CSV table of C-alpha atoms in Angstrom, one decimal:
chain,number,residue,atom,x,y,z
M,791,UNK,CA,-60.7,-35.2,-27.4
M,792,UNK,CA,-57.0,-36.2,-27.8
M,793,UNK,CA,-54.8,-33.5,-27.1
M,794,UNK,CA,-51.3,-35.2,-28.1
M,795,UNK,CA,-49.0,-33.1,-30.9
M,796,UNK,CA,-48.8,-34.6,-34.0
M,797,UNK,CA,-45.6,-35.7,-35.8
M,798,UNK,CA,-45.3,-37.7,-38.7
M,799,UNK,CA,-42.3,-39.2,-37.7
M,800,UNK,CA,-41.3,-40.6,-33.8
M,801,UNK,CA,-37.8,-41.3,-33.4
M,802,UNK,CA,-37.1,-43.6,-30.4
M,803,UNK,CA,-33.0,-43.4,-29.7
M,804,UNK,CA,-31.3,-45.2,-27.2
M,805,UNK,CA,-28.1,-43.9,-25.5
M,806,UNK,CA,-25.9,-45.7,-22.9
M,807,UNK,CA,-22.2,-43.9,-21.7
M,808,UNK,CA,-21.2,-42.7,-25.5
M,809,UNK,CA,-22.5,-39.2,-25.3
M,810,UNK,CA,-20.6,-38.1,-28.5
M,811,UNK,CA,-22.5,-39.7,-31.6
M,812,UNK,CA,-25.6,-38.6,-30.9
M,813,UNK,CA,-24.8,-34.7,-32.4
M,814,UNK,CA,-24.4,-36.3,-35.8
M,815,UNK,CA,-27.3,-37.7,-35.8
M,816,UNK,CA,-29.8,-34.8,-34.4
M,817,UNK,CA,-27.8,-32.5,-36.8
M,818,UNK,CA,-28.6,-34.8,-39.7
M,819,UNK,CA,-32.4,-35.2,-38.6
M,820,UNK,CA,-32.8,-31.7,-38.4
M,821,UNK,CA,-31.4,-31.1,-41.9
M,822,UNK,CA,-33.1,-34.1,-43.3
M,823,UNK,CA,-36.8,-34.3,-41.8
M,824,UNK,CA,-39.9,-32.6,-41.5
M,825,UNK,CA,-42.6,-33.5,-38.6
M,826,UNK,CA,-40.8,-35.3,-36.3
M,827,UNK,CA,-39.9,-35.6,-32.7
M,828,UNK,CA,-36.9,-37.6,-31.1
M,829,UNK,CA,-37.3,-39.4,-27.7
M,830,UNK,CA,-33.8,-40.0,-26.4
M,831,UNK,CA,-33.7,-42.9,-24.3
M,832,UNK,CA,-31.1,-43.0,-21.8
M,833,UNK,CA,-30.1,-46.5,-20.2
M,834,UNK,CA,-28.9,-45.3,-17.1
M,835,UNK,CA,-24.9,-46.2,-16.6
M,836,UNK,CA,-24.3,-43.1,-13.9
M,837,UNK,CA,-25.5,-39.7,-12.5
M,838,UNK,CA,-22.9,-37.6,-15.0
M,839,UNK,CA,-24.3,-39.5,-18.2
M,840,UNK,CA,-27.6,-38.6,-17.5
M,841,UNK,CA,-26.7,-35.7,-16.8
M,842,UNK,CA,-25.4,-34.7,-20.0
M,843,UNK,CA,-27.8,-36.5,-21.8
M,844,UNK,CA,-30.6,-34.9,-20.7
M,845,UNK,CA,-29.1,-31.4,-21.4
M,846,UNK,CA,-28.4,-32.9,-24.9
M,847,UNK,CA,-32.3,-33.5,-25.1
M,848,UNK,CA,-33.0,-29.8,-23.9
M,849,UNK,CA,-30.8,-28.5,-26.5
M,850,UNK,CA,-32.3,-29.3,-29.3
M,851,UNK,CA,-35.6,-28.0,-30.1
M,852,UNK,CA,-38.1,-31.2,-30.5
M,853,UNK,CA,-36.6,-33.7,-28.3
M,854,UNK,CA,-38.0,-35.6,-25.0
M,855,UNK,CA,-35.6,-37.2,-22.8
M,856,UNK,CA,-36.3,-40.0,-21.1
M,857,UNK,CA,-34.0,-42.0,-18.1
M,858,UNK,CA,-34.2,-45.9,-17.5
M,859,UNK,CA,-32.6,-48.7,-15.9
M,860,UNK,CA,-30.1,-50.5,-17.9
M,861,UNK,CA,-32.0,-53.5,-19.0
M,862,UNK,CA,-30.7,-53.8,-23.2
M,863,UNK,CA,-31.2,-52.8,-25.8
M,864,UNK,CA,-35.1,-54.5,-26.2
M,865,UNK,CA,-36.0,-52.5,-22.6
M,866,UNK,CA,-34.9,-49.5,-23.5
M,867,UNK,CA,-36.4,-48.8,-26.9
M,868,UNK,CA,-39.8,-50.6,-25.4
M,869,UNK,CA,-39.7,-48.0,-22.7
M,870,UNK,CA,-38.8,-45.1,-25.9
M,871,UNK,CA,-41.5,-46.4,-28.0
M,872,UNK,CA,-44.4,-47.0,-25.1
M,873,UNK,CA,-43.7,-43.0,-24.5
M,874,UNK,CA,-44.2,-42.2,-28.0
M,875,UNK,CA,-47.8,-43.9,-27.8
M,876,UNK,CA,-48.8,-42.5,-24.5
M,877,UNK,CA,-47.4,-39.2,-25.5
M,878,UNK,CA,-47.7,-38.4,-29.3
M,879,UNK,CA,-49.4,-39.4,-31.9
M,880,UNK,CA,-47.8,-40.2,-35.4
M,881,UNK,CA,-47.8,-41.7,-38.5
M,882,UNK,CA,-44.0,-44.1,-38.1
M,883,UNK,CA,-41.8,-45.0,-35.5
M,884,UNK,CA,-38.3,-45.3,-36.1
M,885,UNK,CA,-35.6,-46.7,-34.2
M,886,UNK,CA,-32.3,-45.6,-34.4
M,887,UNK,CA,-28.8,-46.1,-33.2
M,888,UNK,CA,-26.9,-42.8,-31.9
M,889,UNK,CA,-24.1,-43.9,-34.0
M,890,UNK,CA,-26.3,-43.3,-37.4
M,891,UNK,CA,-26.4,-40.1,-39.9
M,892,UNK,CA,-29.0,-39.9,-42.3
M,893,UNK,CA,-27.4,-39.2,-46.0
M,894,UNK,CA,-31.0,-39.3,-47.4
M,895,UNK,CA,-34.4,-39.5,-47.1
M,896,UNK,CA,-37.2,-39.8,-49.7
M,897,UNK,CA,-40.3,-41.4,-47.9
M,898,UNK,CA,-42.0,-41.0,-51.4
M,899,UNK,CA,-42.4,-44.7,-51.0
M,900,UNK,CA,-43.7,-45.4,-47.9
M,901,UNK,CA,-46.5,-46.8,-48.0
M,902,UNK,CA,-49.9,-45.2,-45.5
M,903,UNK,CA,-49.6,-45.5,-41.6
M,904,UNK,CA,-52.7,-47.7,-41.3
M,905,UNK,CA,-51.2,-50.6,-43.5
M,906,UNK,CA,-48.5,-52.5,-41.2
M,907,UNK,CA,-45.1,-52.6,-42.7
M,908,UNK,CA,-41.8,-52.4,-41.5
M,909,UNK,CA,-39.3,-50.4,-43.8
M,910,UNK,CA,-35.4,-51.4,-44.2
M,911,UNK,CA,-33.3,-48.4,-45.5
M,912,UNK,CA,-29.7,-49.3,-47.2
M,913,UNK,CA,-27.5,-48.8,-44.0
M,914,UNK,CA,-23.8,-48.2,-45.6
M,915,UNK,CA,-21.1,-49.0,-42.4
M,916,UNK,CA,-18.3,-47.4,-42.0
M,917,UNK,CA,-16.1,-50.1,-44.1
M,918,UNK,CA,-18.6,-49.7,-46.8
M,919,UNK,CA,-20.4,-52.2,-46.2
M,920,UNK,CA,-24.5,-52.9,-46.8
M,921,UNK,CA,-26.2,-53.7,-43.5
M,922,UNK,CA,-29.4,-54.5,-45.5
M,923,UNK,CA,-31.2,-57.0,-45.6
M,924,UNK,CA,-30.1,-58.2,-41.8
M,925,UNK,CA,-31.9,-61.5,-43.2
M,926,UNK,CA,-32.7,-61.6,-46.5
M,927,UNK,CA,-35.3,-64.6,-46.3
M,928,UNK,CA,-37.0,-65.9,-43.2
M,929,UNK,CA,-35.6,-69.1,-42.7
M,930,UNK,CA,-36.5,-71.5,-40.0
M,931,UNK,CA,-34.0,-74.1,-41.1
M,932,UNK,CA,-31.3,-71.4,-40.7
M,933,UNK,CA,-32.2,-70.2,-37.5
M,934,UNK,CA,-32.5,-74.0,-36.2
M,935,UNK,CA,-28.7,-74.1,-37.2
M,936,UNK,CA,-27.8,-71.1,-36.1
M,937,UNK,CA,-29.4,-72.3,-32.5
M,938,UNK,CA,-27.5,-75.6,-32.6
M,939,UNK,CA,-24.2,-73.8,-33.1
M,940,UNK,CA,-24.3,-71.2,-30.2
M,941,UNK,CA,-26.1,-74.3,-27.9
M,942,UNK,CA,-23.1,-76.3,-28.7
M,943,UNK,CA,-20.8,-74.0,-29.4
M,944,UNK,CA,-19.6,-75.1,-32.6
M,945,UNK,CA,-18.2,-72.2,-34.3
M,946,UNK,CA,-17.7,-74.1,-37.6
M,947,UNK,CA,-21.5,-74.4,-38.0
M,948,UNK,CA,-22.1,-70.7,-36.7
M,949,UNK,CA,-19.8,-69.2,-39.3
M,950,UNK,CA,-21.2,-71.5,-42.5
M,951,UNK,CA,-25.0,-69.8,-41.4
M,952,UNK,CA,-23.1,-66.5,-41.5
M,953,UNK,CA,-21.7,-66.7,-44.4
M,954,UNK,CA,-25.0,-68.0,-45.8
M,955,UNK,CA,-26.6,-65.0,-44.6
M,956,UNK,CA,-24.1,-62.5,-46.2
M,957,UNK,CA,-24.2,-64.5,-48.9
M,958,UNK,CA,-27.6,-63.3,-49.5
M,959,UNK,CA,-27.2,-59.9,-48.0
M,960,UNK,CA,-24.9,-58.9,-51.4
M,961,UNK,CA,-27.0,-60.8,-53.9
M,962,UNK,CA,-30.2,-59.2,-52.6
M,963,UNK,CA,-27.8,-55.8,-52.4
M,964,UNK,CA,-26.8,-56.8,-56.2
M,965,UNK,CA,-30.1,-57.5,-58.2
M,966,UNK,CA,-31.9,-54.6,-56.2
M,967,UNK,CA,-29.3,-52.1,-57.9
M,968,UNK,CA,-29.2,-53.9,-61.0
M,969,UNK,CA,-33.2,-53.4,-62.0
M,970,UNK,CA,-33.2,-50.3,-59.7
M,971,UNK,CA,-35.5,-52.0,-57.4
M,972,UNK,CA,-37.1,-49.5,-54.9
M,973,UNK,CA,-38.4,-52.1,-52.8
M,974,UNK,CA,-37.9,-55.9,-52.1
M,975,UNK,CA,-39.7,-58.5,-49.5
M,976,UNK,CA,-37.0,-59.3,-47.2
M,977,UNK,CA,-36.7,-62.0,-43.7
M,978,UNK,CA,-35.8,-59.0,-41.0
M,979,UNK,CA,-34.6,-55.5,-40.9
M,980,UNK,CA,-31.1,-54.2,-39.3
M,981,UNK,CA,-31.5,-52.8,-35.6
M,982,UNK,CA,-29.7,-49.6,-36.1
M,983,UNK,CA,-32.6,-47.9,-38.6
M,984,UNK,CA,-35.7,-49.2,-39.3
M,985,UNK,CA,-38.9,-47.4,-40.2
M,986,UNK,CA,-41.9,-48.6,-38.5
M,987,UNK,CA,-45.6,-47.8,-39.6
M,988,UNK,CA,-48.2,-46.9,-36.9
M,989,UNK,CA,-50.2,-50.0,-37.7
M,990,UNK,CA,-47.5,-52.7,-37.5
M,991,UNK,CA,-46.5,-50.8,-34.3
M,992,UNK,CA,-50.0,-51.4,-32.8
M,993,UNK,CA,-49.9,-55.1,-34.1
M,994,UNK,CA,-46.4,-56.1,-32.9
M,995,UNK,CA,-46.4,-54.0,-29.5
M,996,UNK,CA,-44.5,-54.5,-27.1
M,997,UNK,CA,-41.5,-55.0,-29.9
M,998,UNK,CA,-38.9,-56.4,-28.4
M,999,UNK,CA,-38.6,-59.5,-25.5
M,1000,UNK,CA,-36.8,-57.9,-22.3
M,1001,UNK,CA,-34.7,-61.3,-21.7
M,1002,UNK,CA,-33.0,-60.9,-24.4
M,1003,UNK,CA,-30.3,-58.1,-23.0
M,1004,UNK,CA,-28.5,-57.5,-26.5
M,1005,UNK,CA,-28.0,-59.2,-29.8
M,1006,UNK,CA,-30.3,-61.1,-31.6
M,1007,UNK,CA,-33.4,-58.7,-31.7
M,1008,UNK,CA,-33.6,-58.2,-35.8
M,1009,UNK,CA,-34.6,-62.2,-36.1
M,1010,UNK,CA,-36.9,-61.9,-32.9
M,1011,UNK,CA,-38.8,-58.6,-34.8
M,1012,UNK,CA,-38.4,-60.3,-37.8
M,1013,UNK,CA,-39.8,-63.4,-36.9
M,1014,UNK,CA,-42.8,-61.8,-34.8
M,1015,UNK,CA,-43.3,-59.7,-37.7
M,1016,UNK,CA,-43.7,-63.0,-40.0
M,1017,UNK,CA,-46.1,-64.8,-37.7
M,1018,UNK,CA,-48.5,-62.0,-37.7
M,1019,UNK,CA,-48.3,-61.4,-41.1
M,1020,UNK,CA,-46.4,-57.6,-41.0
M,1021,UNK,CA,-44.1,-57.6,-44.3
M,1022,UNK,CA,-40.4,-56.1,-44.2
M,1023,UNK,CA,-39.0,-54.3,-47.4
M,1024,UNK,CA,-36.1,-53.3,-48.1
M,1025,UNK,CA,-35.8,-49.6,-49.5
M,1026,UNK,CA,-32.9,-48.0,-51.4
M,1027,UNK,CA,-34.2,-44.2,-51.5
M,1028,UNK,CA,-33.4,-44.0,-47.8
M,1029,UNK,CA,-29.6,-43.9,-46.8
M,1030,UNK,CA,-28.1,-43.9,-43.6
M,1031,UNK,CA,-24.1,-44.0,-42.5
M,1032,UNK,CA,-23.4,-46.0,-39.6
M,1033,UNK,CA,-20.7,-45.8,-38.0
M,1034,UNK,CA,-20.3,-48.0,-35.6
M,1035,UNK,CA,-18.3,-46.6,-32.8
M,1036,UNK,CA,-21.3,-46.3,-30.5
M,1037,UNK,CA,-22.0,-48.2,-27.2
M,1038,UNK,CA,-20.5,-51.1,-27.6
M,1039,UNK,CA,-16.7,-49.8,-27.5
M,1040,UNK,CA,-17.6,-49.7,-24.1
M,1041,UNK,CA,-20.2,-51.8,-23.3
M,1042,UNK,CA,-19.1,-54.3,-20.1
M,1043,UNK,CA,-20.4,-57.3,-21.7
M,1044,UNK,CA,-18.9,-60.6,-23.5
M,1045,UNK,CA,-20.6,-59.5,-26.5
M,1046,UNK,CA,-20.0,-64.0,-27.8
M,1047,UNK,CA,-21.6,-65.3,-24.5
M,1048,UNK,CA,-24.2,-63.0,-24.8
M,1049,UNK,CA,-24.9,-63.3,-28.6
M,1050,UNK,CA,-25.0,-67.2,-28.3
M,1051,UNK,CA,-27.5,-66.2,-24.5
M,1052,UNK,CA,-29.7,-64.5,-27.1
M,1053,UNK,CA,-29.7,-66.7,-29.7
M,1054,UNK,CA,-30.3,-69.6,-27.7
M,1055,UNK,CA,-33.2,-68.0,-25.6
M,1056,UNK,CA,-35.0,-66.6,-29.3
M,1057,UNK,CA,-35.3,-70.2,-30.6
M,1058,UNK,CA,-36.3,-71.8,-27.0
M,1059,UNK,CA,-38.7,-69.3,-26.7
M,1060,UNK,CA,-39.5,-67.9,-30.3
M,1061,UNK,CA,-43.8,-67.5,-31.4
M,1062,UNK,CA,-44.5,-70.1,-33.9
């Protein structure tokens, strides 16, 4: 018989040194959310951190807490998520950023656990910016030149792929308002919210590759999500803020070197 509680939703959040954020966000699942339980990932930076993120976790009333090496951002919410399986069982996963409050949240359109889908809400940033779609198409020949310009260095090339991408990000962002489309295929979700059903969890387990210490995890999901056939939508009934003044303020990485690291392992390494 399994004994494990039941919550229809999982939320696996990672924390490293910015302790502050993470009050926003709990306040604004609680207000938002029914059935759910948060498993606050700690990437352990020193003992006073985890000290006060664990008695974060024991203040609020479904929360586990969880402390592990500092390995990224990939590690950390494979070690979150591996405890919801062993622990819970559920209906989604989701995967947030500390730095996120949820404005709104009508699930009406998710479709059932069992059918393996990976959900992209509209993430508004702090300039007012749309976060969705990270990738609006999956696009090999993109990611080939994307890989060529970090390998090489060639900033020229790296910005032209960038701009193609937002390029796409505001047209997608454009016609889906237009027609009020509630959902839309897209190429790969942004990392700081995304909805994940039970079944594309199961399929796509373990999520993330642990070499890859930070950046450049959307396109890995996104393209491990393409090769085994689990669709990404984009979905404007659920609204997060992010505000992006989480970890990375004062994170003790060169966050260029170890985007282009990232990007160059993904394609060197990438499932086909």
């Amino acid at each position: 018989m399994d004994n494990r509680a039941y919550y229809k939703y999982i939320f696996v959040v990672l924390l490293y040194r910015n302790m502050t954020d993470i009050h926003d966000l709990l306040k604004s699942i609680e207000n938002k959310m029914n059935s759910y339980h948060v498993v606050l990932v700690n990437s352990f930076y020193d003992d006073r951190t985890n000290k006060e993120a664990e008695k974060i976790a024991k203040s609020f009333e479904s929360c586990s807490f969880l402390s592990v090496e500092n390995h990224g951002y990939g590690a950390g919410n494979n070690a979150g998520i591996e405890y919801a399986r062993k622990h819970f069982n559920y209906d989604y996963i989701i995967i947030s950023n500390p730095d996120i409050i949820i404005e709104q949240f009508d699930d009406s359109i998710l479709q059932l656990p069992e059918i393996p889908t990976i959900y992209a809400p509209k993430i508004i940033s702090r300039d007012y910016k749309r976060q969705n779609p990270n990738w609006a198409i999956h696009s090999n020949l993109l990611e080939y030149m994307q890989y060529l310009a970090c390998k090489y260095d060639n900033t020229v090339l790296d910005y032209f792929v960038i701009a193609i991408l937002k390029c796409l990000r505001i047209l997608y962002g454009v016609i889906a308002d237009i027609f009020h489309i509630k959902q839309i295929k897209i190429g790969n979700a942004h990392g700081s919210f995304l909805i994940l059903s039970k079944s594309a969890i199961n399929i796509l387990y373990p999520l993330y590759d642990e070499n890859m210490f930070l950046f450049y995890e959307e396109v890995y999901l996104g393209n491990r999500s393409y090769c085994r056939k689990v669709p990404t939508y984009y979905i404007s009934n659920i609204i997060v803020n992010h505000k992006e003044d989480g970890s990375m303020r004062i994170a003790n990485v060169n966050t260029r070197k170890e985007a282009h690291k990232s990007v160059v392992y993904y394609y060197e390494h990438k499932e086909r």
